[in-house]
């Protein structure tokens, strides 16, 4: 009897090792914080406007976060995948948003041949297609801070997402978010479609987004196009968005945004970027123009330091802002420096 125990233990250990090799769980995260100086920060509640000096979060590559990412090999090129991710504010240690997994919670299947299907709270197709390659990321100084363009980068609850495999550089994606409104299938629902193409130095992207608002009779709609081209150490980016969205009363408004940017990879550690962003409100003379200049220096593969300068000018009754509520005709200057770390 005793002679059989070592053999049984060896079989169990072998089985465990095999199962472990077929599954993986990764703990990952990103921490981003720095000192922010901003002029003309308007508080609508008090009606006051003034300069601000503060410790900020998510000012380089986006909100600080941590998460779990898992995969199980099911054989035949098929895998089960899942992600659970939480965002948090470094200055106060609180969760950024409601819920524990406020930056994503989904599970799905991934096929090398047929693509990936995931279900849950997920980033929209615009975030995955447009942000980074065409629109510069980093929340407070980006396109998605502008009125009518917050859904350039947004999370969708109750979503089913499909992402195709790579077909000679071409990828297609689709997303549907259930509204979960009793008596109305369409209310609060979201549907999106996206295409991207990569061939050598050229990258192209296109996204369509539609949300049927449950609170107003108007549905928001967003079209986006992007292109970039790399030559040597330089990458030139072009991004365009056309948005139809409701105001607070439910009336339909219409605006367009243009982003022209350039990234210069000065060395393996230093990247310099510059963007000009123009927002035009249709139906009146309101417009806003912004410039963003960024320097990012990697101290290692995981840690880096950065500096940003943002300039925003509102024209006529435009009330855009990077920080604060925004006041018609008021300009703003923002400068920040900080540190980032990925793990």
mmCIF file of C-alpha atoms in Angstrom:
data_model
loop_
_atom_site.group_PDB
_atom_site.id
_atom_site.type_symbol
_atom_site.label_atom_id
_atom_site.label_comp_id
_atom_site.label_asym_id
_atom_site.label_seq_id
_atom_site.Cartn_x
_atom_site.Cartn_y
_atom_site.Cartn_z
ATOM 1 C CA UNK A 1 0.000 0.000 0.000
ATOM 2 C CA UNK A 2 2.713 2.422 0.965
ATOM 3 C CA UNK A 3 4.619 1.687 -2.249
ATOM 4 C CA UNK A 4 1.694 2.989 -4.320
ATOM 5 C CA UNK A 5 1.554 6.419 -2.610
ATOM 6 C CA UNK A 6 4.648 7.917 -4.275
ATOM 7 C CA UNK A 7 3.328 6.861 -7.701
ATOM 8 C CA UNK A 8 -0.106 8.400 -7.013
ATOM 9 C CA UNK A 9 1.504 11.603 -5.756
ATOM 10 C CA UNK A 10 3.628 11.802 -8.895
ATOM 11 C CA UNK A 11 0.543 11.403 -11.121
ATOM 12 C CA UNK A 12 -1.296 14.170 -9.218
ATOM 13 C CA UNK A 13 1.718 16.467 -9.440
ATOM 14 C CA UNK A 14 1.998 15.831 -13.182
ATOM 15 C CA UNK A 15 -1.705 16.528 -13.703
ATOM 16 C CA UNK A 16 -1.447 19.770 -11.707
ATOM 17 C CA UNK A 17 1.577 20.887 -13.709
ATOM 18 C CA UNK A 18 -0.264 20.189 -16.980
ATOM 19 C CA UNK A 19 -3.369 22.127 -15.882
ATOM 20 C CA UNK A 20 -1.201 24.978 -14.627
ATOM 21 C CA UNK A 21 0.615 25.180 -17.967
ATOM 22 C CA UNK A 22 -2.696 25.501 -19.798
ATOM 23 C CA UNK A 23 -3.985 28.384 -17.625
ATOM 24 C CA UNK A 24 -2.509 31.734 -16.666
ATOM 25 C CA UNK A 25 -3.520 34.642 -14.444
ATOM 26 C CA UNK A 26 -1.660 37.949 -14.606
ATOM 27 C CA UNK A 27 -1.801 40.737 -12.040
ATOM 28 C CA UNK A 28 -1.087 44.025 -13.809
ATOM 29 C CA UNK A 29 -1.400 47.715 -13.138
ATOM 30 C CA UNK A 30 -0.408 51.270 -13.878
ATOM 31 C CA UNK A 31 0.178 54.198 -11.505
ATOM 32 C CA UNK A 32 0.268 57.780 -12.790
ATOM 33 C CA UNK A 33 0.414 60.933 -10.682
ATOM 34 C CA UNK A 34 1.863 64.431 -10.865
ATOM 35 C CA UNK A 35 1.614 68.107 -9.943
ATOM 36 C CA UNK A 36 -0.931 70.105 -11.956
ATOM 37 C CA UNK A 37 -1.099 73.872 -12.445
ATOM 38 C CA UNK A 38 -4.152 75.268 -14.262
ATOM 39 C CA UNK A 39 -5.451 78.792 -14.851
ATOM 40 C CA UNK A 40 -9.105 79.938 -14.985
ATOM 41 C CA UNK A 41 -10.610 76.877 -13.301
ATOM 42 C CA UNK A 42 -14.333 77.681 -13.098
ATOM 43 C CA UNK A 43 -16.660 76.267 -10.428
ATOM 44 C CA UNK A 44 -20.269 76.521 -11.618
ATOM 45 C CA UNK A 45 -21.675 75.823 -8.155
ATOM 46 C CA UNK A 46 -20.008 78.880 -6.599
ATOM 47 C CA UNK A 47 -19.635 81.007 -9.738
ATOM 48 C CA UNK A 48 -15.941 81.577 -9.036
ATOM 49 C CA UNK A 49 -12.925 81.160 -11.279
ATOM 50 C CA UNK A 50 -9.254 81.044 -10.346
ATOM 51 C CA UNK A 51 -5.913 79.293 -10.603
ATOM 52 C CA UNK A 52 -5.403 75.773 -9.284
ATOM 53 C CA UNK A 53 -2.332 73.932 -7.991
ATOM 54 C CA UNK A 54 -2.991 70.306 -7.113
ATOM 55 C CA UNK A 55 -1.756 66.745 -7.102
ATOM 56 C CA UNK A 56 -3.469 64.939 -9.972
ATOM 57 C CA UNK A 57 -4.001 61.404 -11.258
ATOM 58 C CA UNK A 58 -4.183 59.975 -14.767
ATOM 59 C CA UNK A 59 -2.490 62.947 -16.412
ATOM 60 C CA UNK A 60 -0.032 61.034 -18.600
ATOM 61 C CA UNK A 61 -1.363 57.708 -19.929
ATOM 62 C CA UNK A 62 -4.728 57.612 -18.191
ATOM 63 C CA UNK A 63 -6.291 56.684 -14.859
ATOM 64 C CA UNK A 64 -4.232 54.638 -12.411
ATOM 65 C CA UNK A 65 -5.462 51.056 -12.321
ATOM 66 C CA UNK A 66 -4.849 47.452 -11.352
ATOM 67 C CA UNK A 67 -6.433 44.268 -12.608
ATOM 68 C CA UNK A 68 -6.411 40.547 -13.222
ATOM 69 C CA UNK A 69 -6.161 39.114 -16.721
ATOM 70 C CA UNK A 70 -6.624 35.390 -17.258
ATOM 71 C CA UNK A 71 -6.525 32.824 -20.027
ATOM 72 C CA UNK A 72 -7.245 29.092 -20.208
ATOM 73 C CA UNK A 73 -6.139 27.048 -23.219
ATOM 74 C CA UNK A 74 -9.103 24.904 -24.300
ATOM 75 C CA UNK A 75 -7.257 23.280 -27.193
ATOM 76 C CA UNK A 76 -7.622 23.572 -30.944
ATOM 77 C CA UNK A 77 -6.663 27.261 -30.943
ATOM 78 C CA UNK A 78 -9.533 28.152 -28.562
ATOM 79 C CA UNK A 79 -9.042 29.905 -25.205
ATOM 80 C CA UNK A 80 -11.242 31.244 -22.426
ATOM 81 C CA UNK A 81 -10.277 34.816 -21.467
ATOM 82 C CA UNK A 82 -11.321 37.265 -18.776
ATOM 83 C CA UNK A 83 -10.352 40.662 -17.323
ATOM 84 C CA UNK A 84 -11.268 42.386 -14.055
ATOM 85 C CA UNK A 85 -9.928 45.957 -13.735
ATOM 86 C CA UNK A 86 -10.272 48.726 -11.146
ATOM 87 C CA UNK A 87 -9.321 52.382 -11.467
ATOM 88 C CA UNK A 88 -8.227 54.477 -8.503
ATOM 89 C CA UNK A 89 -7.030 57.981 -7.639
ATOM 90 C CA UNK A 90 -3.465 58.088 -6.350
ATOM 91 C CA UNK A 91 -3.837 61.393 -4.394
ATOM 92 C CA UNK A 92 -6.584 60.020 -2.111
ATOM 93 C CA UNK A 93 -6.483 56.253 -2.671
ATOM 94 C CA UNK A 94 -10.184 56.036 -3.566
ATOM 95 C CA UNK A 95 -11.764 54.057 -6.356
ATOM 96 C CA UNK A 96 -12.215 56.132 -9.523
ATOM 97 C CA UNK A 97 -15.919 55.711 -10.238
ATOM 98 C CA UNK A 98 -18.588 53.418 -8.856
ATOM 99 C CA UNK A 99 -18.199 49.686 -8.392
ATOM 100 C CA UNK A 100 -15.127 47.607 -7.670
ATOM 101 C CA UNK A 101 -14.306 46.755 -11.295
ATOM 102 C CA UNK A 102 -15.119 50.203 -12.665
ATOM 103 C CA UNK A 103 -12.731 49.898 -15.628
ATOM 104 C CA UNK A 104 -13.914 46.564 -16.942
ATOM 105 C CA UNK A 105 -15.291 43.151 -16.026
ATOM 106 C CA UNK A 106 -15.748 40.675 -18.841
ATOM 107 C CA UNK A 107 -15.333 37.038 -19.878
ATOM 108 C CA UNK A 108 -15.266 35.403 -23.294
ATOM 109 C CA UNK A 109 -13.792 33.032 -25.827
ATOM 110 C CA UNK A 110 -10.852 33.694 -28.144
ATOM 111 C CA UNK A 111 -10.241 31.707 -31.317
ATOM 112 C CA UNK A 112 -7.102 32.026 -33.414
ATOM 113 C CA UNK A 113 -9.208 31.376 -36.497
ATOM 114 C CA UNK A 114 -12.536 33.110 -35.793
ATOM 115 C CA UNK A 115 -11.717 35.971 -33.420
ATOM 116 C CA UNK A 116 -12.804 36.944 -29.910
ATOM 117 C CA UNK A 117 -16.220 37.345 -28.264
ATOM 118 C CA UNK A 118 -16.437 38.911 -24.796
ATOM 119 C CA UNK A 119 -19.378 39.747 -22.497
ATOM 120 C CA UNK A 120 -19.583 42.310 -19.684
ATOM 121 C CA UNK A 121 -18.517 45.867 -18.902
ATOM 122 C CA UNK A 122 -16.018 46.782 -21.610
ATOM 123 C CA UNK A 123 -14.252 49.664 -23.290
ATOM 124 C CA UNK A 124 -15.996 50.848 -26.430
ATOM 125 C CA UNK A 125 -14.574 50.298 -29.904
ATOM 126 C CA UNK A 126 -13.433 53.907 -30.239
ATOM 127 C CA UNK A 127 -11.110 53.585 -27.246
ATOM 128 C CA UNK A 128 -9.482 50.507 -28.743
ATOM 129 C CA UNK A 129 -9.318 51.854 -32.303
ATOM 130 C CA UNK A 130 -8.816 55.633 -32.110
ATOM 131 C CA UNK A 131 -7.139 56.495 -28.781
ATOM 132 C CA UNK A 132 -3.372 56.300 -29.048
ATOM 133 C CA UNK A 133 -2.889 55.700 -32.786
ATOM 134 C CA UNK A 134 -4.879 58.795 -33.873
ATOM 135 C CA UNK A 135 -6.120 60.745 -30.816
ATOM 136 C CA UNK A 136 -3.490 61.323 -28.142
ATOM 137 C CA UNK A 137 -4.444 59.618 -24.834
ATOM 138 C CA UNK A 138 -4.233 60.928 -21.261
ATOM 139 C CA UNK A 139 -7.589 62.010 -19.925
ATOM 140 C CA UNK A 140 -7.443 65.683 -18.992
ATOM 141 C CA UNK A 141 -5.735 67.067 -22.101
ATOM 142 C CA UNK A 142 -7.458 64.954 -24.752
ATOM 143 C CA UNK A 143 -10.286 65.074 -27.304
ATOM 144 C CA UNK A 144 -12.640 63.158 -25.011
ATOM 145 C CA UNK A 145 -12.642 66.044 -22.506
ATOM 146 C CA UNK A 146 -14.545 68.141 -25.059
ATOM 147 C CA UNK A 147 -18.338 68.484 -25.053
ATOM 148 C CA UNK A 148 -20.025 65.850 -27.209
ATOM 149 C CA UNK A 149 -16.890 63.694 -27.508
ATOM 150 C CA UNK A 150 -16.717 61.927 -24.152
ATOM 151 C CA UNK A 151 -17.656 58.678 -25.909
ATOM 152 C CA UNK A 152 -14.426 58.742 -27.884
ATOM 153 C CA UNK A 153 -13.223 56.794 -24.828
ATOM 154 C CA UNK A 154 -15.927 55.252 -22.664
ATOM 155 C CA UNK A 155 -17.044 52.036 -20.984
ATOM 156 C CA UNK A 156 -20.214 50.207 -22.055
ATOM 157 C CA UNK A 157 -22.186 48.124 -19.569
ATOM 158 C CA UNK A 158 -24.003 44.896 -20.514
ATOM 159 C CA UNK A 159 -21.941 44.688 -23.699
ATOM 160 C CA UNK A 160 -21.233 41.905 -26.165
ATOM 161 C CA UNK A 161 -18.099 42.627 -28.225
ATOM 162 C CA UNK A 162 -16.660 40.818 -31.244
ATOM 163 C CA UNK A 163 -13.106 41.357 -32.532
ATOM 164 C CA UNK A 164 -11.973 39.594 -35.691
ATOM 165 C CA UNK A 165 -8.570 38.009 -36.219
ATOM 166 C CA UNK A 166 -6.017 39.815 -38.364
ATOM 167 C CA UNK A 167 -6.867 39.441 -42.073
ATOM 168 C CA UNK A 168 -3.708 40.661 -43.825
ATOM 169 C CA UNK A 169 -3.683 43.817 -41.681
ATOM 170 C CA UNK A 170 -7.458 44.329 -41.643
ATOM 171 C CA UNK A 171 -9.479 43.949 -38.425
ATOM 172 C CA UNK A 172 -13.226 44.352 -37.885
ATOM 173 C CA UNK A 173 -15.088 44.807 -34.588
ATOM 174 C CA UNK A 174 -18.673 45.086 -33.441
ATOM 175 C CA UNK A 175 -20.298 45.867 -30.079
ATOM 176 C CA UNK A 176 -23.828 45.826 -28.742
ATOM 177 C CA UNK A 177 -24.733 47.085 -25.272
ATOM 178 C CA UNK A 178 -28.098 45.983 -23.899
ATOM 179 C CA UNK A 179 -30.185 48.784 -22.423
ATOM 180 C CA UNK A 180 -31.780 46.556 -19.759
ATOM 181 C CA UNK A 181 -34.880 48.801 -19.729
ATOM 182 C CA UNK A 182 -38.132 46.842 -19.157
ATOM 183 C CA UNK A 183 -40.661 47.395 -21.944
ATOM 184 C CA UNK A 184 -38.140 48.956 -24.345
ATOM 185 C CA UNK A 185 -35.357 46.941 -25.950
ATOM 186 C CA UNK A 186 -33.835 49.989 -27.656
ATOM 187 C CA UNK A 187 -33.772 52.404 -24.679
ATOM 188 C CA UNK A 188 -30.252 53.021 -23.374
ATOM 189 C CA UNK A 189 -28.802 50.514 -25.846
ATOM 190 C CA UNK A 190 -25.497 51.033 -27.656
ATOM 191 C CA UNK A 191 -24.231 49.631 -30.921
ATOM 192 C CA UNK A 192 -20.872 50.219 -32.597
ATOM 193 C CA UNK A 193 -18.811 49.058 -35.556
ATOM 194 C CA UNK A 194 -15.118 49.597 -36.276
ATOM 195 C CA UNK A 195 -12.502 48.837 -38.910
ATOM 196 C CA UNK A 196 -8.740 49.178 -38.665
ATOM 197 C CA UNK A 197 -5.989 48.529 -41.179
ATOM 198 C CA UNK A 198 -2.223 48.312 -40.706
ATOM 199 C CA UNK A 199 0.333 47.984 -43.492
ATOM 200 C CA UNK A 200 3.946 48.844 -42.737
ATOM 201 C CA UNK A 201 4.165 52.526 -41.736
ATOM 202 C CA UNK A 202 0.475 53.206 -42.500
ATOM 203 C CA UNK A 203 -2.431 52.763 -40.071
ATOM 204 C CA UNK A 204 -6.097 53.603 -40.722
ATOM 205 C CA UNK A 205 -9.160 53.475 -38.466
ATOM 206 C CA UNK A 206 -12.904 54.136 -38.656
ATOM 207 C CA UNK A 207 -15.593 53.887 -35.942
ATOM 208 C CA UNK A 208 -19.355 54.365 -35.820
ATOM 209 C CA UNK A 209 -21.102 54.753 -32.440
ATOM 210 C CA UNK A 210 -24.829 55.032 -31.682
ATOM 211 C CA UNK A 211 -26.523 55.330 -28.289
ATOM 212 C CA UNK A 212 -30.299 55.381 -27.863
ATOM 213 C CA UNK A 213 -30.723 57.628 -24.815
ATOM 214 C CA UNK A 214 -33.296 56.415 -22.294
ATOM 215 C CA UNK A 215 -33.880 59.915 -20.857
ATOM 216 C CA UNK A 216 -34.354 61.944 -24.047
ATOM 217 C CA UNK A 217 -35.977 61.225 -27.410
ATOM 218 C CA UNK A 218 -32.666 61.976 -29.135
ATOM 219 C CA UNK A 219 -30.026 59.344 -29.884
ATOM 220 C CA UNK A 220 -26.351 60.313 -29.730
ATOM 221 C CA UNK A 221 -24.226 59.430 -32.735
ATOM 222 C CA UNK A 222 -20.480 59.613 -33.333
ATOM 223 C CA UNK A 223 -18.444 59.045 -36.503
ATOM 224 C CA UNK A 224 -14.644 58.889 -36.367
ATOM 225 C CA UNK A 225 -11.839 58.542 -38.895
ATOM 226 C CA UNK A 226 -8.103 58.312 -38.269
ATOM 227 C CA UNK A 227 -4.825 57.849 -40.085
ATOM 228 C CA UNK A 228 -1.166 57.830 -39.125
ATOM 229 C CA UNK A 229 2.074 57.362 -41.008
ATOM 230 C CA UNK A 230 5.555 56.708 -39.657
ATOM 231 C CA UNK A 231 8.817 57.609 -41.322
ATOM 232 C CA UNK A 232 12.106 57.317 -39.480
ATOM 233 C CA UNK A 233 11.663 58.562 -35.929
ATOM 234 C CA UNK A 234 8.506 60.546 -36.713
ATOM 235 C CA UNK A 235 4.852 59.509 -36.669
ATOM 236 C CA UNK A 236 2.180 61.896 -37.994
ATOM 237 C CA UNK A 237 -1.396 61.418 -36.712
ATOM 238 C CA UNK A 238 -4.749 62.679 -38.033
ATOM 239 C CA UNK A 239 -8.042 62.215 -36.207
ATOM 240 C CA UNK A 240 -11.568 63.407 -37.004
ATOM 241 C CA UNK A 241 -14.845 63.065 -35.124
ATOM 242 C CA UNK A 242 -18.411 64.152 -35.974
ATOM 243 C CA UNK A 243 -20.851 64.067 -33.043
ATOM 244 C CA UNK A 244 -24.597 64.496 -32.691
ATOM 245 C CA UNK A 245 -25.641 64.630 -29.028
ATOM 246 C CA UNK A 246 -28.416 65.952 -26.761
ATOM 247 C CA UNK A 247 -28.034 68.931 -24.438
ATOM 248 C CA UNK A 248 -29.488 69.017 -20.911
ATOM 249 C CA UNK A 249 -32.985 69.727 -22.276
ATOM 250 C CA UNK A 250 -32.816 66.914 -24.843
ATOM 251 C CA UNK A 251 -32.347 69.197 -27.860
ATOM 252 C CA UNK A 252 -30.107 67.867 -30.630
ATOM 253 C CA UNK A 253 -26.674 69.495 -31.024
ATOM 254 C CA UNK A 254 -23.962 68.847 -33.597
ATOM 255 C CA UNK A 255 -20.177 69.350 -33.424
ATOM 256 C CA UNK A 256 -16.964 68.247 -35.133
ATOM 257 C CA UNK A 257 -13.427 67.828 -33.820
ATOM 258 C CA UNK A 258 -10.086 67.678 -35.650
ATOM 259 C CA UNK A 259 -6.798 66.478 -34.135
ATOM 260 C CA UNK A 260 -3.480 66.856 -35.961
ATOM 261 C CA UNK A 261 -0.531 65.419 -34.047
ATOM 262 C CA UNK A 262 3.074 64.323 -34.312
ATOM 263 C CA UNK A 263 5.221 61.982 -32.215
ATOM 264 C CA UNK A 264 9.010 62.235 -32.359
ATOM 265 C CA UNK A 265 10.927 59.267 -30.947
ATOM 266 C CA UNK A 266 14.095 61.161 -30.110
ATOM 267 C CA UNK A 267 15.726 58.097 -28.539
ATOM 268 C CA UNK A 268 14.773 54.753 -27.066
ATOM 269 C CA UNK A 269 13.809 56.581 -23.867
ATOM 270 C CA UNK A 270 12.537 60.035 -24.939
ATOM 271 C CA UNK A 271 9.326 60.724 -26.892
ATOM 272 C CA UNK A 272 8.155 64.233 -27.777
ATOM 273 C CA UNK A 273 4.570 64.832 -28.951
ATOM 274 C CA UNK A 274 2.568 67.812 -30.155
ATOM 275 C CA UNK A 275 -1.148 68.082 -30.985
ATOM 276 C CA UNK A 276 -3.462 70.771 -32.282
ATOM 277 C CA UNK A 277 -7.152 70.156 -31.558
ATOM 278 C CA UNK A 278 -9.993 72.161 -33.085
ATOM 279 C CA UNK A 279 -13.649 71.817 -32.019
ATOM 280 C CA UNK A 280 -16.441 73.424 -34.073
ATOM 281 C CA UNK A 281 -20.037 73.762 -32.909
ATOM 282 C CA UNK A 282 -22.430 73.746 -35.853
ATOM 283 C CA UNK A 283 -25.316 76.220 -35.972
ATOM 284 C CA UNK A 284 -23.407 79.115 -34.367
ATOM 285 C CA UNK A 285 -19.940 80.661 -34.297
ATOM 286 C CA UNK A 286 -18.734 78.806 -31.198
ATOM 287 C CA UNK A 287 -15.385 77.045 -31.468
ATOM 288 C CA UNK A 288 -12.374 76.094 -29.374
ATOM 289 C CA UNK A 289 -8.749 75.434 -30.290
ATOM 290 C CA UNK A 290 -6.214 73.668 -28.086
ATOM 291 C CA UNK A 291 -2.528 72.832 -28.248
ATOM 292 C CA UNK A 292 -0.839 70.054 -26.294
ATOM 293 C CA UNK A 293 2.882 69.445 -25.933
ATOM 294 C CA UNK A 294 4.246 66.353 -24.181
ATOM 295 C CA UNK A 295 7.657 65.031 -23.205
ATOM 296 C CA UNK A 296 7.887 61.464 -21.872
ATOM 297 C CA UNK A 297 11.165 59.928 -20.668
ATOM 298 C CA UNK A 298 11.475 56.256 -19.716
ATOM 299 C CA UNK A 299 13.798 55.556 -16.791
ATOM 300 C CA UNK A 300 13.271 51.823 -17.302
ATOM 301 C CA UNK A 301 10.846 49.473 -19.062
ATOM 302 C CA UNK A 302 8.313 50.108 -16.294
ATOM 303 C CA UNK A 303 8.985 53.617 -14.954
ATOM 304 C CA UNK A 304 9.039 57.025 -16.588
ATOM 305 C CA UNK A 305 8.653 60.761 -15.989
ATOM 306 C CA UNK A 306 6.615 63.196 -18.079
ATOM 307 C CA UNK A 307 5.696 66.849 -18.617
ATOM 308 C CA UNK A 308 2.633 68.288 -20.375
ATOM 309 C CA UNK A 309 1.693 71.791 -21.465
ATOM 310 C CA UNK A 310 -1.877 72.466 -22.621
ATOM 311 C CA UNK A 311 -3.263 75.704 -24.094
ATOM 312 C CA UNK A 312 -7.002 76.150 -24.687
ATOM 313 C CA UNK A 313 -8.788 79.131 -26.239
ATOM 314 C CA UNK A 314 -12.591 79.440 -26.408
ATOM 315 C CA UNK A 315 -14.209 81.643 -29.017
ATOM 316 C CA UNK A 316 -17.615 83.340 -28.697
ATOM 317 C CA UNK A 317 -19.774 81.301 -26.286
ATOM 318 C CA UNK A 318 -17.705 78.122 -26.378
ATOM 319 C CA UNK A 319 -17.120 76.898 -22.789
ATOM 320 C CA UNK A 320 -14.647 74.035 -23.096
ATOM 321 C CA UNK A 321 -12.118 73.308 -20.349
ATOM 322 C CA UNK A 322 -9.461 70.782 -19.363
ATOM 323 C CA UNK A 323 -10.074 71.413 -15.644
ATOM 324 C CA UNK A 324 -13.211 72.815 -14.023
ATOM 325 C CA UNK A 325 -16.669 73.356 -15.493
ATOM 326 C CA UNK A 326 -15.755 75.755 -18.289
ATOM 327 C CA UNK A 327 -16.901 79.348 -18.771
ATOM 328 C CA UNK A 328 -17.975 80.922 -22.060
ATOM 329 C CA UNK A 329 -15.119 82.701 -23.815
ATOM 330 C CA UNK A 330 -12.576 81.861 -21.098
ATOM 331 C CA UNK A 331 -9.149 80.469 -22.012
ATOM 332 C CA UNK A 332 -7.039 78.077 -19.963
ATOM 333 C CA UNK A 333 -3.368 77.149 -19.560
ATOM 334 C CA UNK A 334 -2.395 73.822 -17.962
ATOM 335 C CA UNK A 335 1.066 72.528 -17.042
ATOM 336 C CA UNK A 336 1.946 69.321 -15.247
ATOM 337 C CA UNK A 337 4.890 67.100 -14.383
ATOM 338 C CA UNK A 338 4.770 63.630 -12.904
ATOM 339 C CA UNK A 339 5.834 60.015 -12.762
ATOM 340 C CA UNK A 340 4.326 56.807 -14.141
ATOM 341 C CA UNK A 341 4.946 53.170 -13.311
ATOM 342 C CA UNK A 342 3.593 49.998 -14.878
ATOM 343 C CA UNK A 343 3.647 46.530 -13.341
#
